[in-house]
Each structure stands twice: as structure tokens, then as C-alpha cells.
């Protein structure tokens, strides 16, 4: 056993989530719901616990959003999305 756990998402998965906005920016930017394709997984910051791990998703318009993994819902696994086409 490698000691690594498989995360709930893979690059290419379709997800529904709410964008993450740091508390200090919430007066200028509000969290928003989105659907997109996972393009990166991981906390993005050294020392961040799994409870605060992030993913980045690309939206249909080509922009990207960051979301907390624990607040993200899987829509279509990557391996079934390829079979749909």
C-alpha cells in the first residue's frame, strides 16, 4: 500500500461548487455557484489541511474558479465523460 488516498475528484471531472473567496475580499467579491471541469487539485498552499484543500475548475467561458473540495459536488466522473462523446 502506498499510503496515499485517492481524492474524491480527478482532473477532467465535471463538478458543481461555490467559488472560494477569502474573507478579506468578500466586501468586493461574492462567492458564486458554478459548474465546470476540474483542471487542478490540491491545497495550493503549504501546510493546508485536507479540510481546506482546493480545486480549480474551468468554466465553459474559459475562466477558472477555485473552490473548497469539501464543498464541491461531482457531476460526471472523467472516465464516463469521455464515453459520452
Short mmCIF file of C-alpha atoms in Angstrom, two decimals:
data_model
loop_
_atom_site.label_atom_id
_atom_site.label_comp_id
_atom_site.label_asym_id
_atom_site.label_seq_id
_atom_site.Cartn_x
_atom_site.Cartn_y
_atom_site.Cartn_z
CA UNK A 1 0.00 0.00 0.00
CA UNK A 2 1.39 3.39 -0.97
CA UNK A 3 -0.07 5.34 1.95
CA UNK A 4 -1.75 7.79 -0.43
CA UNK A 5 -5.51 8.18 -0.50
CA UNK A 6 -7.45 8.75 -3.69
CA UNK A 7 -9.26 12.07 -3.62
CA UNK A 8 -12.93 12.47 -4.44
CA UNK A 9 -12.18 14.16 -7.77
CA UNK A 10 -9.88 13.73 -10.76
CA UNK A 11 -8.73 16.20 -13.40
CA UNK A 12 -11.44 16.18 -16.07
CA UNK A 13 -14.38 15.57 -13.70
CA UNK A 14 -17.43 17.81 -14.10
CA UNK A 15 -18.33 19.49 -10.81
CA UNK A 16 -20.81 21.88 -9.22
CA UNK A 17 -19.46 24.14 -6.47
CA UNK A 18 -19.41 27.59 -4.93
CA UNK A 19 -16.36 29.69 -5.68
CA UNK A 20 -13.99 30.34 -2.78
CA UNK A 21 -13.44 33.97 -1.86
CA UNK A 22 -11.07 34.74 1.03
CA UNK A 23 -12.82 36.57 3.90
CA UNK A 24 -10.75 39.73 3.36
CA UNK A 25 -12.04 40.04 -0.24
CA UNK A 26 -15.75 39.37 0.42
CA UNK A 27 -16.57 43.09 0.55
CA UNK A 28 -15.55 43.34 -3.14
CA UNK A 29 -16.25 39.83 -4.45
CA UNK A 30 -19.05 37.41 -3.56
CA UNK A 31 -18.93 33.59 -3.76
CA UNK A 32 -20.94 32.27 -6.72
CA UNK A 33 -22.20 28.86 -7.73
CA UNK A 34 -20.68 27.36 -10.88
CA UNK A 35 -20.31 24.20 -12.94
CA UNK A 36 -17.01 23.38 -14.58
CA UNK A 37 -14.31 20.85 -15.35
CA UNK A 38 -11.59 20.14 -12.78
CA UNK A 39 -8.19 21.32 -14.05
CA UNK A 40 -6.13 21.19 -10.82
CA UNK A 41 -6.40 19.56 -7.41
CA UNK A 42 -4.63 20.27 -4.17
CA UNK A 43 -4.48 22.80 -1.41
CA UNK A 44 -2.26 25.17 -3.33
CA UNK A 45 -0.73 26.31 -0.08
CA UNK A 46 1.91 24.63 2.11
CA UNK A 47 0.59 23.37 5.43
CA UNK A 48 -3.10 23.41 4.49
CA UNK A 49 -5.16 20.56 5.94
CA UNK A 50 -7.36 18.39 3.74
CA UNK A 51 -10.40 20.18 5.19
CA UNK A 52 -9.16 23.35 3.47
CA UNK A 53 -7.94 21.73 0.23
CA UNK A 54 -8.90 23.45 -3.02
CA UNK A 55 -9.62 22.51 -6.59
CA UNK A 56 -9.68 24.70 -9.67
CA UNK A 57 -12.30 24.26 -12.37
CA UNK A 58 -12.54 25.71 -15.87
CA UNK A 59 -15.93 27.09 -16.86
CA UNK A 60 -17.47 26.99 -20.34
CA UNK A 61 -16.34 30.59 -20.97
CA UNK A 62 -12.70 29.60 -20.37
CA UNK A 63 -12.36 31.30 -16.98
CA UNK A 64 -11.38 29.34 -13.88
CA UNK A 65 -12.79 29.26 -10.36
CA UNK A 66 -11.32 27.99 -7.11
CA UNK A 67 -13.47 26.03 -4.64
CA UNK A 68 -13.03 24.07 -1.44
CA UNK A 69 -13.05 20.35 -2.24
CA UNK A 70 -15.32 19.62 0.72
CA UNK A 71 -17.95 21.99 -0.76
CA UNK A 72 -17.84 20.53 -4.27
CA UNK A 73 -20.22 18.01 -5.83
CA UNK A 74 -19.28 15.55 -8.58
CA UNK A 75 -21.48 15.78 -11.67
CA UNK A 76 -19.78 13.40 -14.12
CA UNK A 77 -16.64 11.31 -13.48
CA UNK A 78 -13.85 11.90 -16.01
CA UNK A 79 -13.92 8.34 -17.36
CA UNK A 80 -17.66 8.46 -18.14
CA UNK A 81 -17.46 11.93 -19.70
CA UNK A 82 -15.13 10.57 -22.40
CA UNK A 83 -17.61 7.76 -23.13
CA UNK A 84 -20.44 10.28 -23.60
CA UNK A 85 -18.83 11.81 -26.70
#
